[in-house]
mmCIF file of C-alpha atoms and ligand atoms in Angstrom:
data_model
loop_
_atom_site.group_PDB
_atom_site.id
_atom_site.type_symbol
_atom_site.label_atom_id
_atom_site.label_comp_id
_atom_site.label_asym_id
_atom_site.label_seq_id
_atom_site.Cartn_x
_atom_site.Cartn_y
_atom_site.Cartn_z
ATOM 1 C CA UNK A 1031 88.777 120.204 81.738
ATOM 2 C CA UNK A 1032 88.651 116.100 81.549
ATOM 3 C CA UNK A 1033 91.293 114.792 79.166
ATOM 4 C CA UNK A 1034 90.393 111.556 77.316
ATOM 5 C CA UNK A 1035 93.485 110.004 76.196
ATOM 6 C CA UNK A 1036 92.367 106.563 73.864
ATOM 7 C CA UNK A 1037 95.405 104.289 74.234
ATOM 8 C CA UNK A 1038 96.018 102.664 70.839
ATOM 9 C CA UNK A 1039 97.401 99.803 72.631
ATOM 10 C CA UNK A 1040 93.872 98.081 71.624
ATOM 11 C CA UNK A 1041 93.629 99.570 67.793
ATOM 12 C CA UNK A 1042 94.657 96.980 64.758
ATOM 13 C CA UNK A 1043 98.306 97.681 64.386
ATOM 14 C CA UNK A 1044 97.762 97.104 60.533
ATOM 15 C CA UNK A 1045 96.131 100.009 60.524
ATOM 16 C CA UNK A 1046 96.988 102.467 63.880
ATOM 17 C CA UNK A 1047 97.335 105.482 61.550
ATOM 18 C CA UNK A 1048 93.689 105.437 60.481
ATOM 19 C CA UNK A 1049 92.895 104.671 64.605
ATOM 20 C CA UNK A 1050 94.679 107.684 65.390
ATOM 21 C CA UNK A 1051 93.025 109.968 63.295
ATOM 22 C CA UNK A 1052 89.396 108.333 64.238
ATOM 23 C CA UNK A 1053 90.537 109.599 67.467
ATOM 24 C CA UNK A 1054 91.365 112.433 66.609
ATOM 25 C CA UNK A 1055 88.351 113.383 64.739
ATOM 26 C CA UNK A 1056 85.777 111.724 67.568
ATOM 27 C CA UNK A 1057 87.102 114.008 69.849
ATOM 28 C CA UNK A 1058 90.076 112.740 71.669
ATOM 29 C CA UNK A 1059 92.626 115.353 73.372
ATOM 30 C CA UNK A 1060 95.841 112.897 73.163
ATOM 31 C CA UNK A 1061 96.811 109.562 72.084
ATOM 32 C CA UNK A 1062 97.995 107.362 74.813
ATOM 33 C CA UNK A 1063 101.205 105.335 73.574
ATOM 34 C CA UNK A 1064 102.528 102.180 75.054
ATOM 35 C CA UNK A 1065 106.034 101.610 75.233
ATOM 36 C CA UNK A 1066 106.580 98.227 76.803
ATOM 37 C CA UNK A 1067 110.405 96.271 76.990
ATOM 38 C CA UNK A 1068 109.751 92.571 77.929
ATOM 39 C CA UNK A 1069 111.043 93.166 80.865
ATOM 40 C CA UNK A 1070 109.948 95.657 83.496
ATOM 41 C CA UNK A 1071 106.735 94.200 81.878
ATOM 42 C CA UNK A 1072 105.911 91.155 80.410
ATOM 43 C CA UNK A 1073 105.513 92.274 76.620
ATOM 44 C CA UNK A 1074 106.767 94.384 74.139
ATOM 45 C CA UNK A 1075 105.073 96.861 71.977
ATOM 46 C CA UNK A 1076 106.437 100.107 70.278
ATOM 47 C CA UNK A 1077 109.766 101.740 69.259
ATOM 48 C CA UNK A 1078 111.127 105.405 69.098
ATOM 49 C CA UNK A 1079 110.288 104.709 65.312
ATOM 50 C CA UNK A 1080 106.298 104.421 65.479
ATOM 51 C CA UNK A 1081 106.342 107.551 67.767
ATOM 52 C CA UNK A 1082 108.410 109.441 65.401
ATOM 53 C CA UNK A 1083 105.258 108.015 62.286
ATOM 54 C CA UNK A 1084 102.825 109.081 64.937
ATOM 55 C CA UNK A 1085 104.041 112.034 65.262
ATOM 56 C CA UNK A 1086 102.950 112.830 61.110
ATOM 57 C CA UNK A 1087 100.024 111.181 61.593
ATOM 58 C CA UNK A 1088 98.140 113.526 64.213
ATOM 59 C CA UNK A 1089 97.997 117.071 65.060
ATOM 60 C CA UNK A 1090 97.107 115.832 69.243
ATOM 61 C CA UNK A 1091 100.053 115.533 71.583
ATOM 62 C CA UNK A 1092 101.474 112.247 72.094
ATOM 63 C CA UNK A 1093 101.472 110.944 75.742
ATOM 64 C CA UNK A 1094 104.145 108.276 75.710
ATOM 65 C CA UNK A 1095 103.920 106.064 78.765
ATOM 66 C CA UNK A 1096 106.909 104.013 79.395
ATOM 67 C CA UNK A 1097 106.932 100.459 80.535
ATOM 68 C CA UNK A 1098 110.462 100.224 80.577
ATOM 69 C CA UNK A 1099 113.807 99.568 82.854
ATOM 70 C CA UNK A 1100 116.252 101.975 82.769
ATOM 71 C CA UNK A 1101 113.915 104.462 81.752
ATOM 72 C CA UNK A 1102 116.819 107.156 81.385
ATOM 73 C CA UNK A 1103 118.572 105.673 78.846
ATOM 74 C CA UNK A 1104 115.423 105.346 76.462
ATOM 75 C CA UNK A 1105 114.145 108.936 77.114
ATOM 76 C CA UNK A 1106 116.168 111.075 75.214
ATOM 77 C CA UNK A 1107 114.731 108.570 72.261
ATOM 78 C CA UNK A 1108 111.340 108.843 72.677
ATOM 79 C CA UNK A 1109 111.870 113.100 73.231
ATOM 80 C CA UNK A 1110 113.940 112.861 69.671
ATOM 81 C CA UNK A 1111 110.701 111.017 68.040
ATOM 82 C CA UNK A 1112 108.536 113.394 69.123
ATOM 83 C CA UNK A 1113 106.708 112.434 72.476
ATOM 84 C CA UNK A 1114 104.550 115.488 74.119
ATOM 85 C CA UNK A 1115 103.859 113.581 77.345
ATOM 86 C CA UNK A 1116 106.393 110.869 78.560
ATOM 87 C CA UNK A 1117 105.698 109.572 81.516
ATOM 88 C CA UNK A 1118 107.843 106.679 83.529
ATOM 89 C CA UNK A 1119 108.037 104.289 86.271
ATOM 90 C CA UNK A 1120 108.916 104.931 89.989
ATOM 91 C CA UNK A 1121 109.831 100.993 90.320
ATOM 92 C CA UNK A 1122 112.113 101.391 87.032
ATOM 93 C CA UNK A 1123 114.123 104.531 88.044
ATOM 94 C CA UNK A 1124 116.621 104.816 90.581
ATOM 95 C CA UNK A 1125 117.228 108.252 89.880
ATOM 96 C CA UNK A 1126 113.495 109.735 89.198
ATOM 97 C CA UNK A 1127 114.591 113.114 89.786
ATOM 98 C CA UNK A 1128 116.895 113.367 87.087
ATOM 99 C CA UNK A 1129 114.876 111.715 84.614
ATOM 100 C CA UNK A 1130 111.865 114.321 85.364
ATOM 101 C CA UNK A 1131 114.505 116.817 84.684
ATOM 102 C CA UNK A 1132 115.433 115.277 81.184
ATOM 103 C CA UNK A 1133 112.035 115.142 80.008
ATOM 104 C CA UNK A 1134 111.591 118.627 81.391
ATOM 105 C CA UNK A 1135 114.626 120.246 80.118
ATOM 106 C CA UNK A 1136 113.421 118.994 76.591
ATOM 107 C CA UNK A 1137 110.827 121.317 77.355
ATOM 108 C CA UNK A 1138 108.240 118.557 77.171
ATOM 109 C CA UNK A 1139 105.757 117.921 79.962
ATOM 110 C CA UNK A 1140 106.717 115.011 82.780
ATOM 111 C CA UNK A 1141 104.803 112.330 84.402
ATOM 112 C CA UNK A 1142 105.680 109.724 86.550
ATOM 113 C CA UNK A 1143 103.864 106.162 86.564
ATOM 114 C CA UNK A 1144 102.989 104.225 90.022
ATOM 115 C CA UNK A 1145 102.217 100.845 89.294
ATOM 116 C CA UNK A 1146 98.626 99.548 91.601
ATOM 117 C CA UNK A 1147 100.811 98.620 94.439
ATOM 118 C CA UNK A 1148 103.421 101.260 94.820
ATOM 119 C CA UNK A 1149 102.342 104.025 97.577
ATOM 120 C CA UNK A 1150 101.605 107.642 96.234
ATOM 121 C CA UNK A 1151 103.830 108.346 99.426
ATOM 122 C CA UNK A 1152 107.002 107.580 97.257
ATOM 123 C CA UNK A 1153 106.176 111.327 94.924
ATOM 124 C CA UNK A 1154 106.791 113.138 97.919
ATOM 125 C CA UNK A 1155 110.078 115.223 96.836
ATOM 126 C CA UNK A 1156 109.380 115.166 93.278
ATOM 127 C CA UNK A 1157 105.656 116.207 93.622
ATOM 128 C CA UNK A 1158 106.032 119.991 92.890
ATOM 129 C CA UNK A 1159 108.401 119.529 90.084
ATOM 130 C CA UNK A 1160 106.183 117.243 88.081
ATOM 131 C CA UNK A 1161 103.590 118.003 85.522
ATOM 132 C CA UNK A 1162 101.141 114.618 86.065
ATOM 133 C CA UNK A 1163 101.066 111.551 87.746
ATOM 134 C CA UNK A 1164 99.998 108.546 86.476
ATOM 135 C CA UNK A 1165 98.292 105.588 88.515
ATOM 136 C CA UNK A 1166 97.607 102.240 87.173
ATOM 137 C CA UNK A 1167 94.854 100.908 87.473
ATOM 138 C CA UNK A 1168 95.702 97.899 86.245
ATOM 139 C CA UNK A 1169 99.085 95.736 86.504
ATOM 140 C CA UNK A 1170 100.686 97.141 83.621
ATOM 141 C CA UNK A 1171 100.798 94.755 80.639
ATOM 142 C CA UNK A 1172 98.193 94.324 78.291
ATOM 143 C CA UNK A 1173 95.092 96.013 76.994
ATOM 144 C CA UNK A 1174 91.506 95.027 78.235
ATOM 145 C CA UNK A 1175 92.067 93.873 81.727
ATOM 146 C CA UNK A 1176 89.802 94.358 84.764
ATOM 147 C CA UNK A 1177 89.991 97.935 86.677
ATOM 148 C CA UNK A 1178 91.192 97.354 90.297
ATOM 149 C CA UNK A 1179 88.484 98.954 92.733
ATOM 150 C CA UNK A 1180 90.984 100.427 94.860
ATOM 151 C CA UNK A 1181 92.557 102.722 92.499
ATOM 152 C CA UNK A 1182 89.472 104.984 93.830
ATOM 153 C CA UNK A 1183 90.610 105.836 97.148
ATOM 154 C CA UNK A 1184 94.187 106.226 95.692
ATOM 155 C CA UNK A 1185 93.134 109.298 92.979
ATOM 156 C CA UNK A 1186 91.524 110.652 96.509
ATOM 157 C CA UNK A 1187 94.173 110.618 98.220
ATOM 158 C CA UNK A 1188 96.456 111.873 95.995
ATOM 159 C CA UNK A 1189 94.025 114.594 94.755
ATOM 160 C CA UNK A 1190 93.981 115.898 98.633
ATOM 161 C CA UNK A 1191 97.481 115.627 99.114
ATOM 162 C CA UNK A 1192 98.339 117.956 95.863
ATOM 163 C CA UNK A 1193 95.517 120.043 97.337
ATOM 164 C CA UNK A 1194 97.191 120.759 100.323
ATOM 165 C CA UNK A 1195 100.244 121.055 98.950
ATOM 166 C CA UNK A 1196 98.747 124.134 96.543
ATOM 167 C CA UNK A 1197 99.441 121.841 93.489
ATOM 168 C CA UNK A 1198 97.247 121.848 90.831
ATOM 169 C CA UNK A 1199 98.513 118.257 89.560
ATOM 170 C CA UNK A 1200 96.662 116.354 86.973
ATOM 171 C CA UNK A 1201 96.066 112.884 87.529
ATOM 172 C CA UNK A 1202 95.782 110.106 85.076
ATOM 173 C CA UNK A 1203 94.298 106.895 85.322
ATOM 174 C CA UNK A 1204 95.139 103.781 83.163
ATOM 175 C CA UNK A 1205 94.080 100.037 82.756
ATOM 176 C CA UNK A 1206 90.280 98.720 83.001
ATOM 177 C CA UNK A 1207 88.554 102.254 82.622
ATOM 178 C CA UNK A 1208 84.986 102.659 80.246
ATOM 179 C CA UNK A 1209 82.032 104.682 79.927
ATOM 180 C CA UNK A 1210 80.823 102.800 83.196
ATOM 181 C CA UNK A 1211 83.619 103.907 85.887
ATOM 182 C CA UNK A 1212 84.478 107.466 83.979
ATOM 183 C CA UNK A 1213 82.237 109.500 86.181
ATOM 184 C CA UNK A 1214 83.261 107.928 89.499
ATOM 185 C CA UNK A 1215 86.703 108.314 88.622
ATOM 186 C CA UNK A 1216 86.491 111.941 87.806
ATOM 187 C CA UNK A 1217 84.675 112.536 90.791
ATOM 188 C CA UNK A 1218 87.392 110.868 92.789
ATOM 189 C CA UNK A 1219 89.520 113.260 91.354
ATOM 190 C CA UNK A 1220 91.098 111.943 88.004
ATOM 191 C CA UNK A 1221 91.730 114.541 85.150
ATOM 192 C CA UNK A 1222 93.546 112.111 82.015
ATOM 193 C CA UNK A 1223 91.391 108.997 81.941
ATOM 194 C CA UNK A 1224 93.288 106.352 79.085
ATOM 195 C CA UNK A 1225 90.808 103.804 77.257
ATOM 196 C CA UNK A 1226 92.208 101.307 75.395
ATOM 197 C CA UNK A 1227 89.894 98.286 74.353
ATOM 198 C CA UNK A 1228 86.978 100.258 75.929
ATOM 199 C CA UNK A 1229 87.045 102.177 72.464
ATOM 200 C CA UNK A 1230 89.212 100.088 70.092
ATOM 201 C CA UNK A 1231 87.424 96.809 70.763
ATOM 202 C CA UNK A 1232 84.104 98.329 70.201
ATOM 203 C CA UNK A 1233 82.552 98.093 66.700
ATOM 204 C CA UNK A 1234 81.938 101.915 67.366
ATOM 205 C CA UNK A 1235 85.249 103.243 68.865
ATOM 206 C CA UNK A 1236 84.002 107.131 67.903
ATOM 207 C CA UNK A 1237 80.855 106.592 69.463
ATOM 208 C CA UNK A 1238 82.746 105.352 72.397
ATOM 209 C CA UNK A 1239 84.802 108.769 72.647
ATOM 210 C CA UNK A 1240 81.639 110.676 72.053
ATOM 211 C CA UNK A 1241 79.827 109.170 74.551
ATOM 212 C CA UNK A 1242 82.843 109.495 77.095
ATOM 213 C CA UNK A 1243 82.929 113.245 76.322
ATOM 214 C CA UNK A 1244 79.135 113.338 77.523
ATOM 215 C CA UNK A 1245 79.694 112.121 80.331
ATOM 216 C CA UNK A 1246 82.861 114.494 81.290
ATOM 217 C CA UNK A 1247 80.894 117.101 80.641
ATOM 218 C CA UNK A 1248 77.681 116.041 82.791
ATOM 219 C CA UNK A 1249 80.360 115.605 85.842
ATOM 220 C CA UNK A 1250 80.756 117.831 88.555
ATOM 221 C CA UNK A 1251 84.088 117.285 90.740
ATOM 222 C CA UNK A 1252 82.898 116.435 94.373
HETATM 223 C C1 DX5 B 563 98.429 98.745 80.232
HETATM 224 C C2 DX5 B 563 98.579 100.032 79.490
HETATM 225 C C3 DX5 B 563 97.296 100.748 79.272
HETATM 226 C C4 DX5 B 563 96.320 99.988 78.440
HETATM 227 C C5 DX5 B 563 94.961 100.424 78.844
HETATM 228 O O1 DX5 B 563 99.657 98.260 80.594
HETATM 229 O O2 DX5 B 563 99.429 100.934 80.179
HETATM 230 O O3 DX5 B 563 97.505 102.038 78.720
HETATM 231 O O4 DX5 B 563 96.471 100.209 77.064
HETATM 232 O O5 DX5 B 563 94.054 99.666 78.136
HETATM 233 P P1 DX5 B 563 92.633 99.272 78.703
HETATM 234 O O6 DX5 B 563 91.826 100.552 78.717
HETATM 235 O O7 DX5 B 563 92.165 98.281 77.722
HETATM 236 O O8 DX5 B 563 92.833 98.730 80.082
HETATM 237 ZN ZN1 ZN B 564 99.396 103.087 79.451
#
């Protein structure tokens, strides 16, 4: 089954509990969280705090994606707050085998993040022990930016690879997606797509999630 995960990145952060539970309610299977340092990117956003208020303000899981240096040392943070899904950065890590194996001895599930430029080559002794991967598809950042064409071939790719491999690993795609690219990126192979100002900046954000369910639905994995 195709996971929509609305990243509330784009939602008014006056009022994210109320964004959550639209969410929620539309139709969404988890809420995509943000975690950015000012440094491995070039912004800041959330704290272990507004995970842990998250947390009380939805039943869905919470897939934490970090956009962080020294992702170890902030993990065992965002696993005390709550997160479901944390997910990291291969660039940020030098040791990306022991922080899949904090996440995972929390009993929580494990992703790791490839920014748009970083080969899918890099997974290739962590593959098996990982429960998703996540690509940008977008220079991680900010909210609402343009979707970079050749994520396509990359969720190919790495769909065939983890097919050969006898993995069944999800793949999720972030940055640029909306109801227009959704069915192309499922058919390349995607399973999590994340949409942030696709839903949040619309003046219907659960029509937006309705409509994207449609369309998962109506596609047929090539
Ligand atoms: C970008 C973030 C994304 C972002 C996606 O750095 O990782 O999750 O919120 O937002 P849209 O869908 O607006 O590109
Ligand atoms: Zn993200």
């Amino acid at each position: 089954m195709i996971q929509l995960a609305p990243s509330i990145l784009s939602a008014d952060f006056t009022r994210i509990g109320e964004a959550v539970r639209l969410a929620e309610e539309a139709g969404a299977d988890v809420i995509h969280v943000d975690i950015m340092d000012g440094h491995f990117v070039p912004n800041l956003t959330l704290g272990p705090q507004a995970v842990a208020s998250l947390k009380k303000a939805t039943r869905l899981p919470l897939d934490v994606h970090l956009m962080v240096e020294r992702p170890g040392d902030f993990i065992p943070l965002f696993l005390e707050a709550g997160a479901d899904w944390v997910s990291f950065h291969v660039e940020a890590s030098a040791h990306i085998h022991r922080d899949i194996g904090l996440i995972k001895e929390a009993g929580r599930r494990a992703g790791v993040a490839l920014n748009p430029a970083t080969p899918i080559l890099l997974l290739g002794d962590v593959l098996g022990d990982l429960d998703y991967v996540l690509l940008m598809s977008v220079n991680p950042g900010f909210g609402g930016q343009r979707f970079i064409e050749a994520t396509h071939r990359k969720i190919s790719e790495l769909r065939r690879w983890a097919r050969e491999r006898g993995l069944a690993l999800p793949i999720e795609v972030d940055g640029g997606i909306n109801t227009e690219n959704a069915g192309r990126l499922i058919a390349d192979g995607a399973d999590i797509l994340v949409m942030g100002a696709a839903i949040f900046q619309s003046p219907d954000p659960a029509g937006v999630i309705r409509q994207a369910r449609a369309i998962f639905q109506g596609q047929v994995r090539t």
